Amino acid sequence: MELPFAESYKIKMVEPLRKSTREEREQWIKEADYNLFQLKSDQVYIDCLTDSGTGAMSDRQWAAMMMGDESYAGSASFFQLKETINKITGFDYVIPTHQGRAAENVLFSHLVTAGAIVPGNSHFDTTKGHIESRKAFAVDCTVDEAKDTQLEVPFKGNVDPAKLEKVLSENADKVPFIIVTITNNTAGGQPVSMQNLREVRAIADKYGKRVVFDSARFVENAFFIYEREEGYADKTIKEICKEMFSYADGMTMSSKKDGLVNMGGFIATRHEDWYEGAKRFCIPFEGFLTYGGMNGRDMAALAVGLDENTELETIETRIRQVQYLAAKLDEYGIPYQRPVGGHAIFVDADRVLDQIPKEEFPAQTLAIELYIEAGVRGCEIGYILADRDPVTRENRFGGLDLLRLCIARRVYTNNHMDVIAAALKNVYDRRHEITRGVKIVWETELMRHFTVKLERL
Ligand code: F0G
C-alpha cells in the first residue's frame, strides 16, 4: 500500500481552542455589529480570517530569535536577513519594513506621483490604497478567466498581456512601474505562470518600464509552477523562485505570509536608484535602514522562515492542506474559485446565496451564517471590501462576491479542515432558508470592511 501524504513536521507546542454555543455566537456577532473583524479572538473556534501573521514558527525560528541582534545600526540579524533574501531573489538591496503595506508606502513614496498609472493583476487593497491615496490609478489587467469561478485553468492569476500592452501603448509616460502580485490574492490566491512573468518582462522591456512583484505568497506561486508548468518538475523551489525574481526589478513583501513570521516586511531591488530613493522614506516612516520597523530577533526568525519555506516539504505540506479542504467542498458540491489557490478557499457566495440581492451583501451574509453555525471566522472579499466608487459614491458591484476561508500556516490539523467543511455544508444545505442579507448602518470612506457596522435584514 502506498503511504499517504503527511505533514513534514511534528508538533512541540499547543494552544487550547475555545468552543462556544450557538446562542453565545448569536449574541457576540450582534454585539460586533455583524462585522467579523470586531469579534474577540476567544469568541472564535477556528480562525480563517487571514493567513497573515497567523502562522506557527518552527523550533529553528524560535532558536534564531534568541540570537537576534538588537543593535540600532548594523544589526547582525539584518545582514543575515539580507543575505537570505539575496540568495532567494538575487536582489542586492534590502530595506526592512514593519509589514507589507509599509513596504508599499516607502517604495511608492519614491515612485508614485499624482496622475500616475500603475497596471497590474488585481492589486491588493493596501496596494491600491497606496496608489489611489497618491491620486494615481491602479489599472487591473488580470486575465478574464479569473472572473469565472467555475473555470478550471492552471494560472488564473495571470496578467493579460493584451490589456497590459494597451495601458502601456496609450499611457507609457504615466506608468512608473508594473506590479505583479504573486500569488494573486484578490483573484483567489491564484498563481501566475513563469511564462506570464516572462511575457510581462518582455512588454516592460519594450516600453522601458520596470516591474515590481508584490511577493506576499511567492513561495506558493513557485510551488504551483513546480506542480503545473511544463519544465519545472525537476527544479527545486529555490531555483524556481530565483527564476521568477529574475523577471522583476524589485519586490515588496509582506513577511507575515510566506516569510513564516507574525510581523514584518521588506523591499528588495536590484537597482541602486530605487534603493536610494526608498531609503529617504524608510528612515522617517519605518526606522533606520538596518531595522526598518522590525526587531533584530524578528529579522533573525524571518531569515530562517524564508529559507525554510522555500524547501519543497514545507510548501507542499501547506498547499496539500488547502487542497484537502477543497476536496471536501467538492464532495459537498459547494462552489468556490477553482482550482483552489495557495492560501485559502474563496467560496462563491453569489452562487450559494443566489436569492440574496447584491445590495444585501451575500458573501458577508454567508460569513455571518458560518460563524453562527460553528464559530468558524472567514472574511468577506466582495462588495463590502470593494468600497464605493470614489466619484459616484455608488457601491462597486462589478467584481466577485466571495467568502474567503484562509488557512493559517502550520496551525490547524486536517480534523479542523473537516469541521470547517462540515459547518459550511450545514449552511449550504439550508441556503434556501437564508433569504435576507444585511444592510450597512455605518461606514468609512476607505477600507470600510474593517469597521463597517451592519444590521441583519
Ligand atoms: N499584498 C498582498 C498580496 C497581501 O495579501 C497583503 C496582505 C499585503 C500586500 C499587505 O501586507 O498585511 O503585511 O501589510 N494581506 C492580508 C490578507 C492582510 O489578509 O490577505 P501587510
Short mmCIF file of C-alpha atoms and ligand atoms in Angstrom, two decimals:
data_model
loop_
_atom_site.label_atom_id
_atom_site.label_comp_id
_atom_site.label_asym_id
_atom_site.label_seq_id
_atom_site.Cartn_x
_atom_site.Cartn_y
_atom_site.Cartn_z
CA MET A 1 0.00 0.00 0.00
CA GLU A 2 1.27 3.46 -0.87
CA LEU A 3 1.85 5.59 2.19
CA PRO A 4 -0.43 8.64 2.38
CA PHE A 5 0.85 12.21 2.30
CA ALA A 6 1.50 13.64 5.76
CA GLU A 7 2.79 16.85 7.31
CA SER A 8 6.54 17.47 7.13
CA TYR A 9 6.64 18.39 10.84
CA LYS A 10 5.53 17.22 14.25
CA ILE A 11 4.05 19.45 16.96
CA LYS A 12 6.01 20.64 20.01
CA MET A 13 3.76 23.30 21.49
CA VAL A 14 -0.02 23.60 21.55
CA GLU A 15 -2.57 26.29 22.33
CA PRO A 16 -6.08 25.43 23.55
CA LEU A 17 -9.12 26.33 21.44
CA ARG A 18 -12.38 27.51 22.92
CA LYS A 19 -15.71 26.21 21.69
CA SER A 20 -18.92 28.16 22.23
CA THR A 21 -22.65 27.68 21.86
CA ARG A 22 -24.80 28.93 19.00
CA GLU A 23 -26.61 31.26 21.45
CA GLU A 24 -23.32 32.80 22.57
CA ARG A 25 -22.24 33.31 18.98
CA GLU A 26 -25.55 34.91 18.02
CA GLN A 27 -25.10 37.37 20.86
CA TRP A 28 -21.42 38.08 20.10
CA ILE A 29 -21.88 38.67 16.40
CA LYS A 30 -24.75 41.04 17.12
CA GLU A 31 -22.56 42.94 19.60
CA ALA A 32 -19.89 43.06 16.85
CA ASP A 33 -22.42 44.76 14.52
CA TYR A 34 -22.21 41.69 12.25
CA ASN A 35 -18.63 42.57 11.39
CA LEU A 36 -16.29 39.61 11.97
CA PHE A 37 -13.29 41.91 12.43
CA GLN A 38 -14.99 43.20 15.58
CA LEU A 39 -15.10 39.78 17.28
CA LYS A 40 -12.66 38.92 20.06
CA SER A 41 -10.41 36.00 19.16
CA ASP A 42 -11.68 33.87 22.06
CA GLN A 43 -15.15 34.13 20.53
CA VAL A 44 -13.78 32.25 17.53
CA TYR A 45 -13.25 28.49 17.35
CA ILE A 46 -11.39 28.10 14.03
CA ASP A 47 -9.99 31.33 12.68
CA CYS A 48 -9.86 31.59 8.89
CA LEU A 49 -9.96 35.39 8.79
CA THR A 50 -6.49 35.62 7.28
CA ASP A 51 -3.26 33.72 6.73
CA SER A 52 -1.36 36.90 7.53
CA GLY A 53 0.80 36.75 10.62
CA THR A 54 -1.20 33.84 11.98
CA GLY A 55 1.25 31.01 11.25
CA ALA A 56 3.29 28.92 13.69
CA MET A 57 7.07 29.33 13.75
CA SER A 58 9.43 26.37 13.80
CA ASP A 59 11.89 25.38 16.52
CA ARG A 60 14.67 26.75 14.31
CA GLN A 61 12.92 30.10 14.05
CA TRP A 62 12.37 30.33 17.81
CA ALA A 63 16.02 29.39 18.34
CA ALA A 64 17.07 32.13 15.89
CA MET A 65 15.07 34.67 17.92
CA MET A 66 17.36 34.06 20.87
CA MET A 67 20.29 35.09 18.68
CA GLY A 68 18.64 38.29 17.43
CA ASP A 69 20.90 41.32 17.45
CA GLU A 70 19.03 44.39 18.70
CA SER A 71 21.70 46.91 17.71
CA TYR A 72 20.10 50.08 16.39
CA ALA A 73 22.55 50.25 13.48
CA GLY A 74 24.38 47.48 11.68
CA SER A 75 22.43 44.62 13.31
CA ALA A 76 23.89 41.21 12.51
CA SER A 77 20.31 39.93 12.11
CA PHE A 78 19.76 42.43 9.29
CA PHE A 79 22.78 41.16 7.40
CA GLN A 80 21.65 37.59 7.91
CA LEU A 81 18.24 38.52 6.51
CA LYS A 82 19.73 40.45 3.63
CA GLU A 83 21.93 37.51 2.67
CA THR A 84 18.97 35.10 2.70
CA ILE A 85 16.85 37.45 0.57
CA ASN A 86 19.74 37.89 -1.84
CA LYS A 87 20.17 34.13 -2.18
CA ILE A 88 16.47 33.55 -2.87
CA THR A 89 15.76 36.55 -5.11
CA GLY A 90 19.08 37.75 -6.48
CA PHE A 91 18.28 41.30 -5.26
CA ASP A 92 21.24 43.15 -3.70
CA TYR A 93 19.43 45.97 -1.94
CA VAL A 94 17.12 45.26 1.02
CA ILE A 95 15.08 47.60 3.20
CA PRO A 96 13.17 46.02 6.09
CA THR A 97 9.74 47.43 7.00
CA HIS A 98 7.26 46.57 9.70
CA GLN A 99 4.85 44.85 7.27
CA GLY A 100 3.88 44.64 3.60
CA ARG A 101 1.83 47.83 3.36
CA ALA A 102 4.73 49.73 4.93
CA ALA A 103 6.98 48.41 2.14
CA GLU A 104 4.40 49.74 -0.33
CA ASN A 105 4.27 53.07 1.46
CA VAL A 106 8.05 53.51 1.45
CA LEU A 107 8.63 52.41 -2.16
CA PHE A 108 5.58 54.15 -3.60
CA SER A 109 6.50 57.40 -1.81
CA HIS A 110 9.52 57.40 -4.09
CA LEU A 111 7.84 56.12 -7.26
CA VAL A 112 4.15 57.08 -7.41
CA THR A 113 3.01 60.65 -8.05
CA ALA A 114 -0.40 62.20 -8.79
CA GLY A 115 -1.79 61.13 -12.15
CA ALA A 116 0.43 58.05 -12.43
CA ILE A 117 -0.99 54.78 -13.76
CA VAL A 118 0.13 51.50 -12.20
CA PRO A 119 -1.06 48.47 -14.15
CA GLY A 120 -1.07 45.04 -12.53
CA ASN A 121 -3.08 41.92 -11.71
CA SER A 122 -5.79 42.60 -9.10
CA HIS A 123 -3.80 44.94 -6.83
CA PHE A 124 -4.31 44.01 -3.19
CA ASP A 125 -6.41 46.59 -1.30
CA THR A 126 -3.48 48.18 0.58
CA THR A 127 -1.51 48.33 -2.68
CA LYS A 128 -4.41 50.00 -4.40
CA GLY A 129 -4.88 52.24 -1.36
CA HIS A 130 -1.27 53.42 -1.52
CA ILE A 131 -1.70 54.16 -5.23
CA GLU A 132 -5.09 55.89 -5.00
CA SER A 133 -4.18 57.93 -1.92
CA ARG A 134 -1.43 59.48 -4.08
CA LYS A 135 -4.11 60.44 -6.64
CA ALA A 136 -2.76 57.83 -9.02
CA PHE A 137 -4.64 54.96 -10.69
CA ALA A 138 -4.38 51.19 -10.31
CA VAL A 139 -5.42 49.53 -13.57
CA ASP A 140 -6.39 45.89 -13.27
CA CYS A 141 -5.08 43.78 -16.16
CA THR A 142 -5.92 40.33 -14.76
CA VAL A 143 -6.97 37.68 -17.27
CA ASP A 144 -10.76 37.46 -17.75
CA GLU A 145 -10.75 33.78 -16.76
CA ALA A 146 -10.33 34.87 -13.13
CA LYS A 147 -13.89 36.21 -13.14
CA ASP A 148 -15.47 32.81 -13.77
CA THR A 149 -15.07 30.86 -10.53
CA GLN A 150 -16.01 27.54 -12.14
CA LEU A 151 -13.44 27.67 -14.91
CA GLU A 152 -10.58 25.26 -14.29
CA VAL A 153 -7.36 26.86 -15.59
CA PRO A 154 -3.94 26.40 -14.01
CA PHE A 155 -2.78 30.03 -13.82
CA LYS A 156 -5.83 32.15 -13.16
CA GLY A 157 -3.77 34.88 -11.52
CA ASN A 158 -2.01 35.85 -14.75
CA VAL A 159 -1.69 39.30 -16.22
CA ASP A 160 -3.48 39.60 -19.58
CA PRO A 161 -0.63 40.69 -21.88
CA ALA A 162 -3.03 42.39 -24.29
CA LYS A 163 -4.59 44.52 -21.52
CA LEU A 164 -1.15 45.43 -20.20
CA GLU A 165 0.12 46.33 -23.63
CA LYS A 166 -2.93 48.55 -24.19
CA VAL A 167 -2.27 50.53 -21.00
CA LEU A 168 1.36 50.98 -21.96
CA SER A 169 0.76 51.87 -25.58
CA GLU A 170 -1.76 54.55 -24.55
CA ASN A 171 -0.11 55.90 -21.42
CA ALA A 172 3.51 54.77 -21.26
CA ASP A 173 4.71 58.15 -19.97
CA LYS A 174 2.41 57.91 -16.94
CA VAL A 175 3.46 54.41 -15.84
CA PRO A 176 6.17 54.39 -13.12
CA PHE A 177 6.24 50.56 -12.96
CA ILE A 178 4.12 47.45 -13.47
CA ILE A 179 3.12 45.45 -10.39
CA VAL A 180 2.54 41.70 -10.45
CA THR A 181 1.04 40.11 -7.34
CA ILE A 182 2.24 36.56 -6.75
CA THR A 183 0.06 34.78 -5.93
CA ASN A 184 -2.93 36.87 -6.95
CA ASN A 185 -4.73 37.11 -3.60
CA THR A 186 -7.80 39.02 -4.75
CA ALA A 187 -8.49 36.59 -7.61
CA GLY A 188 -8.45 33.71 -5.12
CA GLY A 189 -4.82 33.01 -4.26
CA GLN A 190 -4.34 32.12 -7.92
CA PRO A 191 -0.82 31.65 -9.29
CA VAL A 192 0.95 33.47 -12.11
CA SER A 193 2.89 31.26 -14.52
CA MET A 194 6.57 31.63 -15.30
CA GLN A 195 5.57 32.09 -18.93
CA ASN A 196 3.37 35.01 -17.94
CA LEU A 197 6.12 36.60 -15.83
CA ARG A 198 8.37 36.33 -18.88
CA GLU A 199 5.71 37.98 -21.07
CA VAL A 200 5.27 40.83 -18.61
CA ARG A 201 9.04 41.31 -18.59
CA ALA A 202 9.12 41.46 -22.38
CA ILE A 203 6.34 44.07 -22.51
CA ALA A 204 8.04 46.09 -19.77
CA ASP A 205 11.33 45.99 -21.69
CA LYS A 206 9.59 47.07 -24.87
CA TYR A 207 8.35 50.23 -23.15
CA GLY A 208 11.43 50.71 -20.96
CA LYS A 209 9.48 50.09 -17.74
CA ARG A 210 10.36 48.32 -14.51
CA VAL A 211 8.44 45.53 -12.78
CA VAL A 212 7.67 45.12 -9.07
CA PHE A 213 6.44 41.85 -7.62
CA ASP A 214 4.05 42.09 -4.68
CA SER A 215 5.51 38.89 -3.30
CA ALA A 216 3.50 38.09 -0.14
CA ARG A 217 2.89 34.49 -1.28
CA PHE A 218 5.76 33.99 -3.74
CA VAL A 219 6.62 30.51 -2.44
CA GLU A 220 3.07 29.28 -3.02
CA ASN A 221 3.37 30.70 -6.53
CA ALA A 222 6.64 28.83 -7.06
CA PHE A 223 5.03 25.59 -5.87
CA PHE A 224 2.24 25.88 -8.43
CA ILE A 225 4.83 26.47 -11.16
CA TYR A 226 6.66 23.37 -9.94
CA GLU A 227 3.45 21.36 -9.99
CA ARG A 228 1.65 22.70 -13.07
CA GLU A 229 4.04 24.27 -15.54
CA GLU A 230 5.99 22.23 -18.01
CA GLY A 231 9.71 22.10 -17.42
CA TYR A 232 9.71 22.76 -13.68
CA ALA A 233 9.00 19.37 -12.10
CA ASP A 234 12.69 18.64 -11.62
CA LYS A 235 13.63 22.08 -10.33
CA THR A 236 13.91 22.99 -6.65
CA ILE A 237 11.55 25.59 -5.19
CA LYS A 238 14.56 27.85 -4.60
CA GLU A 239 15.57 27.58 -8.28
CA ILE A 240 12.04 28.44 -9.35
CA CYS A 241 11.96 31.46 -7.00
CA LYS A 242 15.27 32.67 -8.40
CA GLU A 243 13.96 32.47 -11.94
CA MET A 244 10.69 34.22 -11.01
CA PHE A 245 12.54 37.15 -9.46
CA SER A 246 14.94 37.34 -12.41
CA TYR A 247 11.99 38.88 -14.32
CA ALA A 248 11.45 41.63 -11.72
CA ASP A 249 13.30 44.80 -10.80
CA GLY A 250 12.19 44.79 -7.23
CA MET A 251 9.69 43.46 -4.75
CA THR A 252 7.51 44.47 -1.86
CA MET A 253 6.98 41.76 0.69
CA SER A 254 4.57 41.05 3.49
CA SER A 255 6.68 38.60 5.50
CA LYS A 256 3.57 37.67 7.50
CA LYS A 257 2.62 35.19 4.81
CA ASP A 258 5.38 33.25 3.07
CA GLY A 259 8.07 34.58 5.42
CA LEU A 260 6.51 32.41 8.12
CA VAL A 261 6.66 35.16 10.75
CA ASN A 262 3.97 37.03 12.65
CA MET A 263 5.06 40.54 11.70
CA GLY A 264 7.43 42.04 9.18
CA GLY A 265 8.01 43.07 5.59
CA PHE A 266 10.67 44.37 3.26
CA ILE A 267 11.56 45.96 -0.05
CA ALA A 268 14.26 44.37 -2.19
CA THR A 269 15.59 45.54 -5.53
CA ARG A 270 18.46 45.19 -7.95
CA HIS A 271 18.57 48.94 -8.66
CA GLU A 272 20.63 51.35 -6.63
CA ASP A 273 18.47 54.33 -7.64
CA TRP A 274 15.32 52.69 -6.26
CA TYR A 275 17.18 51.82 -3.07
CA GLU A 276 18.48 55.39 -2.69
CA GLY A 277 15.01 56.79 -3.36
CA ALA A 278 13.21 54.47 -0.95
CA LYS A 279 15.86 54.95 1.75
CA ARG A 280 14.77 58.56 2.19
CA PHE A 281 11.29 57.42 3.19
CA CYS A 282 12.31 54.41 5.26
CA ILE A 283 14.01 56.49 7.91
CA PRO A 284 11.12 58.85 8.76
CA PHE A 285 8.33 56.26 8.28
CA GLU A 286 9.85 52.99 9.50
CA GLY A 287 13.19 53.47 11.18
CA PHE A 288 16.89 53.19 10.47
CA LEU A 289 17.89 51.19 7.40
CA THR A 290 19.08 48.08 9.22
CA TYR A 291 15.84 47.50 11.12
CA GLY A 292 13.05 49.44 9.39
CA GLY A 293 10.38 48.73 11.99
CA MET A 294 11.48 45.21 12.87
CA ASN A 295 13.13 43.80 15.99
CA GLY A 296 16.52 42.18 15.45
CA ARG A 297 15.09 38.88 16.68
CA ASP A 298 12.21 39.12 14.21
CA MET A 299 14.64 39.66 11.33
CA ALA A 300 16.56 36.60 12.51
CA ALA A 301 13.38 34.49 12.59
CA LEU A 302 12.38 35.80 9.16
CA ALA A 303 15.72 34.80 7.65
CA VAL A 304 15.13 31.24 8.85
CA GLY A 305 11.46 31.33 7.81
CA LEU A 306 12.26 32.34 4.24
CA ASP A 307 14.87 29.63 3.94
CA GLU A 308 12.59 27.00 5.47
CA ASN A 309 9.51 27.85 3.42
CA THR A 310 11.41 27.67 0.14
CA GLU A 311 12.03 23.97 0.76
CA LEU A 312 9.65 21.65 -1.08
CA GLU A 313 8.49 19.68 2.01
CA THR A 314 7.36 22.83 3.84
CA ILE A 315 5.43 24.43 0.99
CA GLU A 316 3.98 21.15 -0.21
CA THR A 317 2.57 20.44 3.27
CA ARG A 318 0.93 23.85 3.24
CA ILE A 319 -0.65 23.55 -0.20
CA ARG A 320 -1.83 19.99 0.36
CA GLN A 321 -3.84 21.07 3.42
CA VAL A 322 -5.65 23.74 1.44
CA GLN A 323 -6.30 21.15 -1.30
CA TYR A 324 -7.58 18.70 1.31
CA LEU A 325 -10.24 21.20 2.39
CA ALA A 326 -11.11 21.95 -1.25
CA ALA A 327 -11.64 18.24 -1.93
CA LYS A 328 -14.18 18.13 0.93
CA LEU A 329 -16.08 21.03 -0.59
CA ASP A 330 -16.07 19.22 -3.94
CA GLU A 331 -17.62 16.23 -2.20
CA TYR A 332 -20.39 18.50 -0.85
CA GLY A 333 -20.87 20.40 -4.13
CA ILE A 334 -20.03 23.81 -2.66
CA PRO A 335 -18.88 26.28 -5.35
CA TYR A 336 -15.57 28.10 -4.88
CA GLN A 337 -12.92 29.75 -7.06
CA ARG A 338 -11.46 26.82 -8.99
CA PRO A 339 -8.92 25.32 -8.93
CA VAL A 340 -8.22 26.09 -5.28
CA GLY A 341 -5.36 28.57 -4.79
CA GLY A 342 -2.50 28.62 -2.33
CA HIS A 343 -3.71 30.13 0.92
CA ALA A 344 -7.47 29.97 1.06
CA ILE A 345 -10.77 28.77 -0.27
CA PHE A 346 -12.84 31.51 -1.86
CA VAL A 347 -16.46 30.38 -1.69
CA ASP A 348 -18.60 31.87 -4.46
CA ALA A 349 -21.28 33.44 -2.28
CA ASP A 350 -23.28 34.80 -5.21
CA ARG A 351 -23.85 31.21 -6.29
CA VAL A 352 -24.57 29.86 -2.80
CA LEU A 353 -26.98 32.60 -1.71
CA ASP A 354 -28.29 33.39 -5.16
CA GLN A 355 -31.64 34.62 -3.86
CA ILE A 356 -29.98 37.44 -1.86
CA PRO A 357 -29.60 40.62 -3.91
CA LYS A 358 -26.15 42.19 -4.26
CA GLU A 359 -27.39 45.18 -2.26
CA GLU A 360 -27.74 42.85 0.75
CA PHE A 361 -24.15 41.52 0.52
CA PRO A 362 -24.36 37.72 0.04
CA ALA A 363 -20.73 36.95 0.99
CA GLN A 364 -20.95 38.89 4.24
CA THR A 365 -24.22 37.13 4.98
CA LEU A 366 -22.56 33.76 4.37
CA ALA A 367 -19.66 34.73 6.64
CA ILE A 368 -22.11 35.56 9.44
CA GLU A 369 -24.04 32.30 8.93
CA LEU A 370 -20.84 30.23 9.02
CA TYR A 371 -19.70 31.92 12.21
CA ILE A 372 -23.06 31.33 13.90
CA GLU A 373 -23.06 27.72 12.67
CA ALA A 374 -19.70 26.66 14.12
CA GLY A 375 -17.56 29.59 15.28
CA VAL A 376 -15.56 29.49 12.04
CA ARG A 377 -14.46 33.02 11.13
CA GLY A 378 -13.97 33.80 7.45
CA CYS A 379 -13.64 37.10 5.66
CA GLU A 380 -15.76 38.79 3.01
CA ILE A 381 -13.74 39.52 -0.13
CA GLY A 382 -16.59 41.04 -2.03
CA TYR A 383 -18.88 44.00 -2.35
CA ILE A 384 -18.21 45.47 1.09
CA LEU A 385 -14.44 45.20 0.63
CA ALA A 386 -14.76 46.75 -2.84
CA ASP A 387 -15.76 50.09 -1.23
CA ARG A 388 -17.68 52.74 -3.15
CA ASP A 389 -16.64 54.35 -6.40
CA PRO A 390 -14.68 57.46 -5.37
CA VAL A 391 -16.55 59.63 -7.89
CA THR A 392 -20.15 58.36 -7.95
CA ARG A 393 -20.14 57.03 -4.35
CA GLU A 394 -22.10 54.01 -5.62
CA ASN A 395 -21.26 50.55 -4.28
CA ARG A 396 -18.96 48.66 -6.65
CA PHE A 397 -20.86 45.52 -7.60
CA GLY A 398 -18.78 44.73 -10.67
CA GLY A 399 -16.47 42.09 -9.20
CA LEU A 400 -16.91 38.79 -7.44
CA ASP A 401 -18.55 38.36 -4.04
CA LEU A 402 -16.53 35.77 -2.19
CA LEU A 403 -16.22 34.35 1.30
CA ARG A 404 -12.52 33.75 1.91
CA LEU A 405 -11.52 30.99 4.29
CA CYS A 406 -7.81 31.34 4.88
CA ILE A 407 -5.71 28.54 6.25
CA ALA A 408 -3.03 29.63 8.73
CA ARG A 409 0.36 28.01 8.13
CA ARG A 410 1.21 25.03 10.38
CA VAL A 411 -1.62 25.87 12.84
CA TYR A 412 -4.64 23.63 12.31
CA THR A 413 -4.87 19.91 11.54
CA ASN A 414 -6.93 18.23 8.86
CA ASN A 415 -9.52 17.45 11.57
CA HIS A 416 -10.11 21.18 11.74
CA MET A 417 -10.45 21.22 7.95
CA ASP A 418 -13.18 18.58 8.35
CA VAL A 419 -15.00 20.83 10.84
CA ILE A 420 -14.80 23.84 8.51
CA ALA A 421 -16.15 21.76 5.61
CA ALA A 422 -18.98 20.25 7.67
CA ALA A 423 -20.01 23.66 9.01
CA LEU A 424 -20.07 25.05 5.50
CA LYS A 425 -22.10 22.07 4.30
CA ASN A 426 -24.69 22.66 7.04
CA VAL A 427 -25.09 26.27 5.94
CA TYR A 428 -25.14 25.19 2.30
CA ASP A 429 -27.88 22.64 2.96
CA ARG A 430 -30.15 25.32 4.43
CA ARG A 431 -29.18 28.03 1.94
CA HIS A 432 -32.75 28.35 0.61
CA GLU A 433 -33.95 29.36 4.08
CA ILE A 434 -31.50 32.28 4.12
CA THR A 435 -33.50 34.84 2.19
CA ARG A 436 -32.32 38.17 3.54
CA GLY A 437 -28.87 39.65 3.92
CA VAL A 438 -27.51 42.69 5.73
CA LYS A 439 -27.54 46.45 5.36
CA ILE A 440 -24.83 48.97 6.17
CA VAL A 441 -25.66 51.35 9.00
CA TRP A 442 -22.22 52.98 9.36
CA GLU A 443 -19.12 53.00 7.18
CA THR A 444 -15.86 54.82 6.48
CA GLU A 445 -14.82 56.13 3.08
CA LEU A 446 -11.79 53.89 2.51
CA MET A 447 -11.31 50.26 3.59
CA ARG A 448 -14.73 50.22 5.20
CA HIS A 449 -14.78 46.46 5.73
CA PHE A 450 -12.64 46.63 8.88
CA THR A 451 -15.04 48.85 10.80
CA VAL A 452 -18.35 48.74 8.94
CA LYS A 453 -21.45 48.35 11.14
CA LEU A 454 -24.23 46.17 9.78
CA GLU A 455 -27.78 45.18 10.60
CA ARG A 456 -29.42 41.90 9.65
CA LEU A 457 -32.48 42.25 7.46
N1 F0G B 1 -0.01 42.30 -0.72
C1 F0G B 1 -0.80 41.22 -0.65
C2 F0G B 1 -0.97 40.35 -1.86
C3 F0G B 1 -1.46 40.91 0.54
O1 F0G B 1 -2.24 39.84 0.59
C4 F0G B 1 -1.27 41.75 1.67
C5 F0G B 1 -1.94 41.47 2.92
C6 F0G B 1 -0.42 42.85 1.55
C7 F0G B 1 0.19 43.10 0.33
C8 F0G B 1 -0.18 43.78 2.69
O2 F0G B 1 0.67 43.21 3.64
O3 F0G B 1 -0.73 42.97 5.68
O4 F0G B 1 1.75 42.83 5.77
O5 F0G B 1 0.66 44.99 5.37
N2 F0G B 1 -2.88 40.66 3.03
C9 F0G B 1 -3.55 40.25 4.24
C10 F0G B 1 -4.71 39.36 3.88
C11 F0G B 1 -3.90 41.34 5.19
O6 F0G B 1 -5.49 39.04 4.80
O7 F0G B 1 -4.83 38.96 2.72
P1 F0G B 1 0.55 43.51 5.19
#
